[in-house]
CSV table of C-alpha atoms in Angstrom, one decimal:
chain,number,residue,atom,x,y,z
M,1,ASP,CA,94.1,-11.9,-119.7
M,2,ALA,CA,90.5,-12.6,-120.6
M,3,GLY,CA,91.5,-15.9,-122.1
M,4,ILE,CA,93.0,-14.6,-125.4
M,5,THR,CA,95.5,-16.6,-127.3
M,6,GLN,CA,97.3,-15.5,-130.4
M,7,SER,CA,99.1,-17.9,-132.7
M,8,PRO,CA,101.8,-18.1,-133.8
M,9,ARG,CA,103.8,-15.8,-131.5
M,10,HIS,CA,106.4,-15.3,-134.2
M,11,LYS,CA,106.5,-16.0,-137.9
M,12,VAL,CA,108.9,-15.4,-140.7
M,13,THR,CA,107.6,-15.8,-144.2
M,14,GLU,CA,108.5,-14.8,-147.8
M,15,THR,CA,106.9,-12.2,-150.0
M,16,GLY,CA,104.0,-13.6,-151.9
M,17,THR,CA,103.0,-16.4,-149.5
M,18,PRO,CA,99.7,-16.5,-147.7
M,19,VAL,CA,99.7,-16.2,-144.0
M,20,THR,CA,97.0,-16.8,-141.4
M,21,LEU,CA,97.1,-15.5,-137.9
M,22,ARG,CA,94.7,-16.9,-135.3
M,23,CYS,CA,93.1,-15.2,-132.3
M,24,HIS,CA,91.3,-17.5,-129.9
M,25,GLN,CA,89.2,-16.5,-126.9
M,26,THR,CA,87.6,-18.7,-124.2
M,27,GLU,CA,84.9,-16.3,-123.0
M,28,ASN,CA,82.5,-16.0,-125.9
M,29,HIS,CA,82.7,-12.3,-126.2
M,30,ARG,CA,81.0,-10.8,-129.2
M,31,TYR,CA,83.5,-8.2,-130.3
M,32,MET,CA,87.0,-9.0,-131.6
M,33,TYR,CA,89.6,-6.8,-133.3
M,34,TRP,CA,92.8,-7.0,-135.2
M,35,TYR,CA,95.4,-4.2,-135.0
M,36,ARG,CA,98.8,-3.8,-136.4
M,37,GLN,CA,101.5,-1.8,-134.5
M,38,ASP,CA,104.3,-0.1,-136.3
M,39,PRO,CA,106.8,2.5,-135.0
M,40,GLY,CA,105.5,6.0,-135.7
M,41,HIS,CA,102.0,4.8,-136.5
M,42,GLY,CA,100.7,3.5,-133.2
M,43,LEU,CA,98.0,0.9,-133.4
M,44,ARG,CA,95.9,0.8,-136.6
M,45,LEU,CA,92.7,-1.1,-136.9
M,46,ILE,CA,92.7,-3.7,-139.7
M,47,HIS,CA,89.3,-5.4,-139.3
M,48,TYR,CA,86.9,-6.1,-136.5
M,49,SER,CA,84.0,-8.5,-135.8
M,50,TYR,CA,80.7,-8.0,-134.0
M,51,GLY,CA,79.6,-11.6,-134.2
M,52,VAL,CA,79.9,-14.8,-136.1
M,53,LYS,CA,80.2,-14.0,-139.8
M,54,ASP,CA,79.8,-10.3,-139.0
M,55,THR,CA,82.9,-8.3,-139.8
M,56,ASP,CA,83.8,-4.9,-141.0
M,57,LYS,CA,86.9,-3.0,-142.3
M,58,GLY,CA,89.1,-0.8,-140.3
M,59,GLU,CA,91.6,1.8,-141.2
M,60,VAL,CA,94.1,-0.4,-143.0
M,61,SER,CA,92.2,-3.3,-144.4
M,62,ASP,CA,93.8,-3.5,-147.9
M,63,GLY,CA,95.7,-6.8,-148.3
M,64,TYR,CA,94.0,-8.4,-145.4
M,65,SER,CA,90.9,-10.6,-145.0
M,66,VAL,CA,89.2,-12.0,-141.9
M,67,SER,CA,86.9,-14.8,-141.0
M,68,ARG,CA,84.9,-15.6,-138.0
M,69,SER,CA,83.0,-18.9,-138.3
M,70,LYS,CA,82.9,-19.5,-134.6
M,71,THR,CA,82.5,-17.1,-131.7
M,72,GLU,CA,85.9,-18.1,-130.2
M,73,ASP,CA,88.1,-17.7,-133.3
M,74,PHE,CA,88.9,-14.7,-135.4
M,75,LEU,CA,91.3,-15.3,-138.2
M,76,LEU,CA,93.4,-12.7,-140.0
M,77,THR,CA,94.7,-13.7,-143.5
M,78,LEU,CA,97.3,-12.0,-145.6
M,79,GLU,CA,96.5,-13.3,-149.0
M,80,SER,CA,99.9,-12.5,-150.5
M,81,ALA,CA,102.3,-11.2,-147.9
M,82,THR,CA,104.4,-8.1,-148.7
M,83,SER,CA,107.3,-6.6,-146.8
M,84,SER,CA,105.1,-3.6,-145.8
M,85,GLN,CA,103.0,-6.1,-143.8
M,86,THR,CA,106.0,-6.8,-141.5
M,87,SER,CA,104.6,-5.7,-138.1
M,88,VAL,CA,103.4,-6.7,-134.7
M,89,TYR,CA,99.8,-7.9,-134.9
M,90,PHE,CA,97.5,-7.6,-131.9
M,91,CYS,CA,94.1,-9.2,-131.4
M,92,ALA,CA,91.7,-7.7,-128.9
M,93,ILE,CA,88.3,-8.5,-127.5
M,94,ARG,CA,85.7,-6.2,-126.0
M,95,PRO,CA,83.2,-7.5,-123.5
M,96,ALA,CA,79.8,-6.0,-124.1
M,97,GLY,CA,77.0,-5.6,-121.7
M,98,THR,CA,79.0,-6.4,-118.7
M,99,GLY,CA,79.7,-2.9,-117.5
M,100,THR,CA,83.4,-3.4,-118.6
M,101,GLU,CA,84.2,-0.8,-121.2
M,102,LYS,CA,87.8,-1.8,-122.2
M,103,LEU,CA,89.8,-3.9,-124.7
M,104,PHE,CA,91.6,-7.0,-123.6
M,105,PHE,CA,94.6,-7.6,-125.8
M,106,GLY,CA,96.5,-10.7,-126.8
M,107,SER,CA,100.2,-11.0,-126.5
M,108,GLY,CA,100.8,-10.1,-130.1
M,109,THR,CA,102.3,-11.8,-133.2
M,110,GLN,CA,105.6,-10.6,-134.6
M,111,LEU,CA,105.4,-11.1,-138.3
M,112,SER,CA,108.4,-10.7,-140.6
M,113,VAL,CA,107.9,-10.8,-144.4
M,114,LEU,CA,111.2,-11.2,-146.2
T,1,ALA,CA,85.9,9.8,-140.3
T,2,GLN,CA,87.0,8.9,-136.9
T,3,THR,CA,90.5,10.1,-136.0
T,4,VAL,CA,92.7,10.4,-132.9
T,5,THR,CA,95.7,12.7,-132.9
T,6,GLN,CA,98.6,12.7,-130.4
T,7,SER,CA,100.9,15.5,-131.3
T,8,GLN,CA,103.7,14.7,-128.9
T,9,PRO,CA,105.8,11.7,-130.1
T,10,GLU,CA,108.0,11.8,-127.0
T,11,MET,CA,108.0,13.6,-123.7
T,12,SER,CA,110.2,13.6,-120.6
T,13,VAL,CA,109.3,14.4,-117.0
T,14,GLN,CA,111.3,14.4,-113.8
T,15,GLU,CA,110.4,11.8,-111.2
T,16,ALA,CA,107.7,13.1,-108.8
T,17,GLU,CA,106.7,15.9,-111.2
T,18,THR,CA,103.5,16.2,-113.2
T,19,VAL,CA,103.1,15.7,-116.9
T,20,THR,CA,100.3,16.2,-119.3
T,21,LEU,CA,99.9,14.2,-122.5
T,22,SER,CA,97.7,15.7,-125.3
T,23,CYS,CA,95.1,14.1,-127.4
T,24,THR,CA,92.5,15.4,-129.8
T,25,TYR,CA,89.9,13.4,-131.6
T,26,ASP,CA,87.3,13.9,-134.3
T,27,THR,CA,83.9,12.3,-134.1
T,28,SER,CA,80.6,13.8,-135.0
T,29,GLU,CA,78.7,11.4,-132.7
T,30,SER,CA,77.2,12.5,-129.4
T,31,ASP,CA,77.8,9.1,-127.7
T,32,TYR,CA,81.3,7.8,-127.6
T,33,TYR,CA,84.1,6.7,-125.3
T,34,LEU,CA,87.6,7.9,-124.8
T,35,PHE,CA,90.5,5.9,-123.4
T,36,TRP,CA,94.2,6.1,-122.4
T,37,TYR,CA,96.2,2.9,-122.7
T,38,LYS,CA,99.7,2.3,-121.5
T,39,GLN,CA,102.1,0.0,-123.2
T,40,PRO,CA,105.3,-0.7,-121.2
T,41,PRO,CA,108.3,-2.5,-122.8
T,42,SER,CA,106.6,-5.8,-122.1
T,43,ARG,CA,104.2,-4.9,-125.0
T,44,GLN,CA,101.2,-5.5,-122.8
T,45,MET,CA,98.4,-3.0,-123.3
T,46,ILE,CA,97.0,-1.7,-120.0
T,47,LEU,CA,93.9,0.5,-119.6
T,48,VAL,CA,94.8,3.6,-117.7
T,49,ILE,CA,91.6,5.6,-117.7
T,50,ARG,CA,88.4,5.9,-119.7
T,51,GLN,CA,85.8,8.6,-120.1
T,52,GLU,CA,82.2,8.4,-121.3
T,53,ALA,CA,81.4,11.4,-123.5
T,54,TYR,CA,78.0,12.0,-121.9
T,55,LYS,CA,79.7,12.5,-118.5
T,56,GLN,CA,80.9,16.0,-117.9
T,57,GLN,CA,82.9,15.2,-114.9
T,58,ASN,CA,86.6,14.4,-115.7
T,59,ALA,CA,87.6,10.8,-114.9
T,60,THR,CA,90.3,10.1,-112.3
T,61,GLU,CA,92.2,7.0,-111.3
T,62,ASN,CA,94.6,7.6,-108.5
T,63,ARG,CA,97.5,9.6,-109.9
T,64,PHE,CA,95.9,9.7,-113.4
T,65,SER,CA,93.3,12.2,-114.4
T,66,VAL,CA,91.9,13.6,-117.7
T,67,ASN,CA,90.9,17.0,-118.9
T,68,PHE,CA,88.0,16.3,-121.2
T,69,GLN,CA,87.0,19.3,-123.2
T,70,LYS,CA,84.1,18.1,-125.4
T,71,ALA,CA,83.6,21.2,-127.4
T,72,ALA,CA,87.2,21.4,-128.3
T,73,LYS,CA,87.4,17.6,-128.8
T,74,SER,CA,90.4,17.4,-126.5
T,75,PHE,CA,91.2,14.6,-124.0
T,76,SER,CA,94.5,15.1,-122.2
T,77,LEU,CA,96.0,12.8,-119.6
T,78,LYS,CA,97.6,14.2,-116.5
T,79,ILE,CA,100.0,12.1,-114.5
T,80,SER,CA,100.8,13.4,-111.1
T,81,ASP,CA,103.8,12.4,-108.9
T,82,SER,CA,105.4,10.6,-111.9
T,83,GLN,CA,107.1,7.3,-111.0
T,84,LEU,CA,109.7,5.3,-112.9
T,85,GLY,CA,107.1,2.7,-113.6
T,86,ASP,CA,105.1,5.2,-115.6
T,87,ALA,CA,107.7,5.1,-118.4
T,88,ALA,CA,105.9,3.6,-121.4
T,89,MET,CA,104.1,4.4,-124.6
T,90,TYR,CA,100.7,6.0,-124.0
T,91,PHE,CA,98.0,5.7,-126.5
T,92,CYS,CA,94.8,7.7,-126.7
T,93,ALA,CA,91.8,5.9,-128.2
T,94,SER,CA,88.2,6.5,-129.1
T,95,ARG,CA,85.2,4.2,-129.5
T,96,ARG,CA,82.3,5.2,-131.7
T,97,ASP,CA,79.8,2.4,-132.1
T,98,ASP,CA,81.9,-0.8,-132.5
T,99,LYS,CA,85.0,0.8,-134.0
T,100,ILE,CA,87.9,1.6,-131.8
T,101,ILE,CA,90.7,3.9,-133.2
T,102,PHE,CA,94.0,4.7,-131.6
T,103,GLY,CA,96.4,7.6,-131.9
T,104,LYS,CA,100.1,7.2,-132.8
T,105,GLY,CA,101.2,7.3,-129.2
T,106,THR,CA,103.4,9.3,-127.0
T,107,ARG,CA,106.6,7.8,-125.5
T,108,LEU,CA,107.0,9.0,-121.9
T,109,HIS,CA,110.4,9.0,-120.3
T,110,ILE,CA,110.8,9.4,-116.5
T,111,LEU,CA,114.0,11.1,-115.5
T,112,PRO,CA,115.3,10.0,-112.0
């Protein structure tokens, strides 16, 4: 929906390794978000972006960094993965100025850190 | 701080009955949006209903309606004539400026 692709869909990695998740959109929307979903915690905002090179921290940003060098791509990096970062990661976009006030979500990335 | 609280981790309702899911939020802003999203087992996130804070009239979408109490910072979701397809996780969310925060969710079971 809304041309959002997350990659990879699944990833297993080891503690201490860097990991980058990619969110790609085809519709040039300005606002993009990264969330993690864990049982008992719902969706928690990690970082969000309001334009190229414009990003801000969310609720649980420690251990994560993001980059947005192009409108269509929003990358989430775990600099040194830990087991507590095992989660499902969702990217979302928010169209602005179109009269559509909602988030469109990607399909999610299941990340396991062993 | 912007917070969203859902105090009911799980709820059950008989098919065809009515159920209300609770949500409270905390924002000091006067202009914000509130949402209910549904997440079925497919993991897809589906917008159920949204409410602009400046609108006093409660939003409705078919069998779904909200009770928006601005002074109490309460935003509950009422599902009428519950159907088996309503079984899902339901998340309340708020948007203030560009930040969108979700609650922990309520898992809704529909009993046949």
